[in-house]
mmCIF file of C-alpha atoms in Angstrom:
data_model
loop_
_atom_site.group_PDB
_atom_site.id
_atom_site.type_symbol
_atom_site.label_atom_id
_atom_site.label_comp_id
_atom_site.label_asym_id
_atom_site.label_seq_id
_atom_site.Cartn_x
_atom_site.Cartn_y
_atom_site.Cartn_z
ATOM 1 C CA MET O 1 0.000 0.000 0.000
ATOM 2 C CA VAL O 2 2.830 2.391 0.861
ATOM 3 C CA ILE O 3 4.440 1.741 -2.524
ATOM 4 C CA ILE O 4 1.228 2.593 -4.362
ATOM 5 C CA LEU O 5 0.870 5.828 -2.377
ATOM 6 C CA TYR O 6 4.469 6.710 -3.218
ATOM 7 C CA TYR O 7 3.828 6.341 -6.932
ATOM 8 C CA VAL O 8 0.544 8.241 -6.773
ATOM 9 C CA GLN O 9 2.443 11.029 -5.051
ATOM 10 C CA SER O 10 5.103 10.906 -7.793
ATOM 11 C CA VAL O 11 2.456 11.395 -10.482
ATOM 12 C CA TYR O 12 0.866 14.239 -8.510
ATOM 13 C CA ILE O 13 4.220 16.003 -8.086
ATOM 14 C CA ALA O 14 5.117 15.546 -11.775
ATOM 15 C CA ARG O 15 1.738 16.978 -12.796
ATOM 16 C CA ASN O 16 2.262 20.020 -10.543
ATOM 17 C CA VAL O 17 5.773 20.610 -11.878
ATOM 18 C CA ILE O 18 4.481 20.527 -15.463
ATOM 19 C CA SER O 19 1.520 22.748 -14.576
ATOM 20 C CA ASP O 20 3.717 25.422 -12.983
ATOM 21 C CA ALA O 21 6.233 25.311 -15.832
ATOM 22 C CA LEU O 22 3.490 25.533 -18.461
ATOM 23 C CA SER O 23 1.777 28.454 -16.710
ATOM 24 C CA SER O 24 5.071 30.368 -16.542
ATOM 25 C CA ALA O 25 5.804 29.555 -20.181
ATOM 26 C CA ILE O 26 2.392 30.850 -21.291
ATOM 27 C CA ASP O 27 2.809 34.092 -19.333
ATOM 28 C CA SER O 28 6.263 34.642 -20.831
ATOM 29 C CA ALA O 29 5.038 33.829 -24.325
ATOM 30 C CA ILE O 30 2.199 36.347 -24.072
ATOM 31 C CA ILE O 31 4.740 39.077 -23.365
ATOM 32 C CA TYR O 32 7.022 37.820 -26.140
ATOM 33 C CA GLY O 33 4.196 37.445 -28.658
ATOM 34 C CA THR O 34 2.311 40.699 -28.043
ATOM 35 C CA ILE O 35 2.254 42.933 -31.113
ATOM 36 C CA ALA O 36 3.556 46.172 -29.614
ATOM 37 C CA SER O 37 2.094 48.520 -32.226
ATOM 38 C CA ASP O 38 -1.449 47.555 -31.182
ATOM 39 C CA VAL O 39 -0.976 48.124 -27.455
ATOM 40 C CA GLY O 40 -0.961 51.905 -27.868
ATOM 41 C CA ARG O 41 -4.461 51.722 -29.350
ATOM 42 C CA GLY O 42 -5.732 49.613 -26.447
ATOM 43 C CA GLU O 43 -5.830 46.407 -28.463
ATOM 44 C CA VAL O 44 -4.263 43.127 -27.439
ATOM 45 C CA ARG O 45 -3.108 41.098 -30.419
ATOM 46 C CA LEU O 46 -0.710 38.197 -30.406
ATOM 47 C CA ASP O 47 1.661 36.857 -33.031
ATOM 48 C CA ARG O 48 0.758 33.138 -33.003
ATOM 49 C CA ASP O 49 4.188 31.977 -34.163
ATOM 50 C CA LYS O 50 5.990 34.002 -31.503
ATOM 51 C CA VAL O 51 3.621 32.732 -28.809
ATOM 52 C CA LYS O 52 4.319 29.124 -29.811
ATOM 53 C CA GLN O 53 8.073 29.762 -29.969
ATOM 54 C CA GLY O 54 7.982 31.449 -26.566
ATOM 55 C CA ILE O 55 6.033 28.658 -24.881
ATOM 56 C CA THR O 56 8.296 26.004 -26.378
ATOM 57 C CA ALA O 57 11.497 27.808 -25.366
ATOM 58 C CA MET O 58 10.366 28.526 -21.801
ATOM 59 C CA LEU O 59 8.942 25.039 -21.260
ATOM 60 C CA LYS O 60 12.213 23.508 -22.460
ATOM 61 C CA ALA O 61 14.153 25.735 -20.057
ATOM 62 C CA ASN O 62 11.803 25.220 -17.097
ATOM 63 C CA LEU O 63 11.639 21.423 -17.404
ATOM 64 C CA ARG O 64 15.180 20.975 -18.795
ATOM 65 C CA LEU O 65 13.887 19.327 -21.955
ATOM 66 C CA ASP O 66 15.897 18.620 -25.094
ATOM 67 C CA ASP O 67 14.817 19.583 -28.613
ATOM 68 C CA SER O 68 12.451 16.593 -28.774
ATOM 69 C CA LEU O 69 10.738 17.838 -25.559
ATOM 70 C CA SER O 70 12.102 14.890 -23.577
ATOM 71 C CA SER O 71 14.346 14.449 -20.543
ATOM 72 C CA GLU O 72 15.255 11.715 -18.064
ATOM 73 C CA THR O 73 11.995 12.369 -16.237
ATOM 74 C CA PHE O 74 9.636 13.193 -19.107
ATOM 75 C CA ARG O 75 9.751 11.078 -22.264
ATOM 76 C CA ARG O 76 8.167 11.593 -25.664
ATOM 77 C CA GLY O 77 6.871 15.023 -24.762
ATOM 78 C CA LYS O 78 4.284 16.690 -26.979
ATOM 79 C CA LEU O 79 3.195 20.307 -26.884
ATOM 80 C CA ALA O 80 0.053 21.700 -28.500
ATOM 81 C CA VAL O 81 -0.434 25.480 -28.557
ATOM 82 C CA GLN O 82 -3.462 27.390 -29.798
ATOM 83 C CA VAL O 83 -4.320 31.071 -29.851
ATOM 84 C CA THR O 84 -8.100 31.477 -30.031
ATOM 85 C CA HIS O 85 -10.282 34.588 -30.069
ATOM 86 C CA ASN O 86 -13.700 35.427 -28.673
ATOM 87 C CA SER O 87 -16.389 37.183 -30.737
ATOM 88 C CA ASP O 88 -14.738 40.573 -30.094
ATOM 89 C CA GLY O 89 -11.378 39.329 -31.373
ATOM 90 C CA VAL O 90 -9.814 39.161 -27.910
ATOM 91 C CA PRO O 91 -7.114 36.452 -27.747
ATOM 92 C CA ARG O 92 -6.723 33.500 -25.409
ATOM 93 C CA VAL O 93 -3.709 31.190 -25.247
ATOM 94 C CA GLU O 94 -4.296 27.472 -24.747
ATOM 95 C CA ALA O 95 -1.520 24.917 -24.362
ATOM 96 C CA GLU O 96 -1.299 21.254 -23.460
ATOM 97 C CA PHE O 97 1.865 19.357 -22.627
ATOM 98 C CA SER O 98 1.835 15.582 -22.443
ATOM 99 C CA ALA O 99 4.688 13.248 -21.609
ATOM 100 C CA GLU O 100 5.310 9.774 -20.297
ATOM 101 C CA ILE O 101 6.960 9.051 -16.969
ATOM 102 C CA ASP O 102 8.399 5.741 -15.820
ATOM 103 C CA ILE O 103 6.580 4.314 -12.823
ATOM 104 C CA GLY O 104 7.758 0.870 -11.769
ATOM 105 C CA ILE O 105 4.467 -0.172 -10.151
ATOM 106 C CA MET O 106 2.708 0.223 -13.523
ATOM 107 C CA ARG O 107 4.575 -2.868 -14.742
ATOM 108 C CA LEU O 108 2.230 -4.912 -12.551
ATOM 109 C CA PHE O 109 -0.601 -3.689 -14.782
ATOM 110 C CA GLY O 110 1.263 -4.347 -18.033
ATOM 111 C CA GLN O 111 2.432 -0.774 -18.621
ATOM 112 C CA ASP O 112 5.973 0.545 -18.410
ATOM 113 C CA GLU O 113 5.029 4.214 -18.393
ATOM 114 C CA TYR O 114 2.243 6.527 -17.371
ATOM 115 C CA THR O 115 1.133 9.402 -19.608
ATOM 116 C CA ILE O 116 0.514 12.771 -18.001
ATOM 117 C CA ARG O 117 -1.491 15.429 -19.859
ATOM 118 C CA VAL O 118 -1.595 18.947 -18.480
ATOM 119 C CA PRO O 119 -3.786 21.536 -20.234
ATOM 120 C CA ARG O 120 -3.550 25.250 -19.417
ATOM 121 C CA LYS O 121 -5.356 28.259 -20.807
ATOM 122 C CA THR O 122 -5.469 31.935 -20.040
ATOM 123 C CA PRO O 123 -8.638 33.915 -19.571
ATOM 124 C CA TYR O 124 -9.366 36.166 -22.522
ATOM 125 C CA LEU O 125 -6.661 38.789 -22.235
ATOM 126 C CA THR O 126 -8.953 41.787 -21.751
ATOM 127 C CA GLU O 127 -10.174 40.197 -18.526
ATOM 128 C CA TYR O 128 -6.901 41.388 -16.973
ATOM 129 C CA LYS O 129 -7.999 45.048 -17.275
#
């Protein structure tokens, strides 16, 4: 029983680490991807490519991932980033990082790894005003 609780705790901690890193990466990417010429007019517009680049770069730095978004802890990482808009054209950033972690107890159930998926999204950016 203690072993199972240990592994459940490991998954919980890994999920929290990813969640914090992804939240920081999104915040940084919003700053990096904001189109500065529109801010003076009171508009918030984001360059989608810069937002994706920013999230990827910060997530790699925060989780110490290589170019394939993998590390000793997180394997076969995948990152999905979307910039969506509401009916007024106000942007929202949505990202999901998924990776596999090795948990020995899972071998009892016929699996070598456990997949963690962590989605994050911002409120629509004018909600910060």
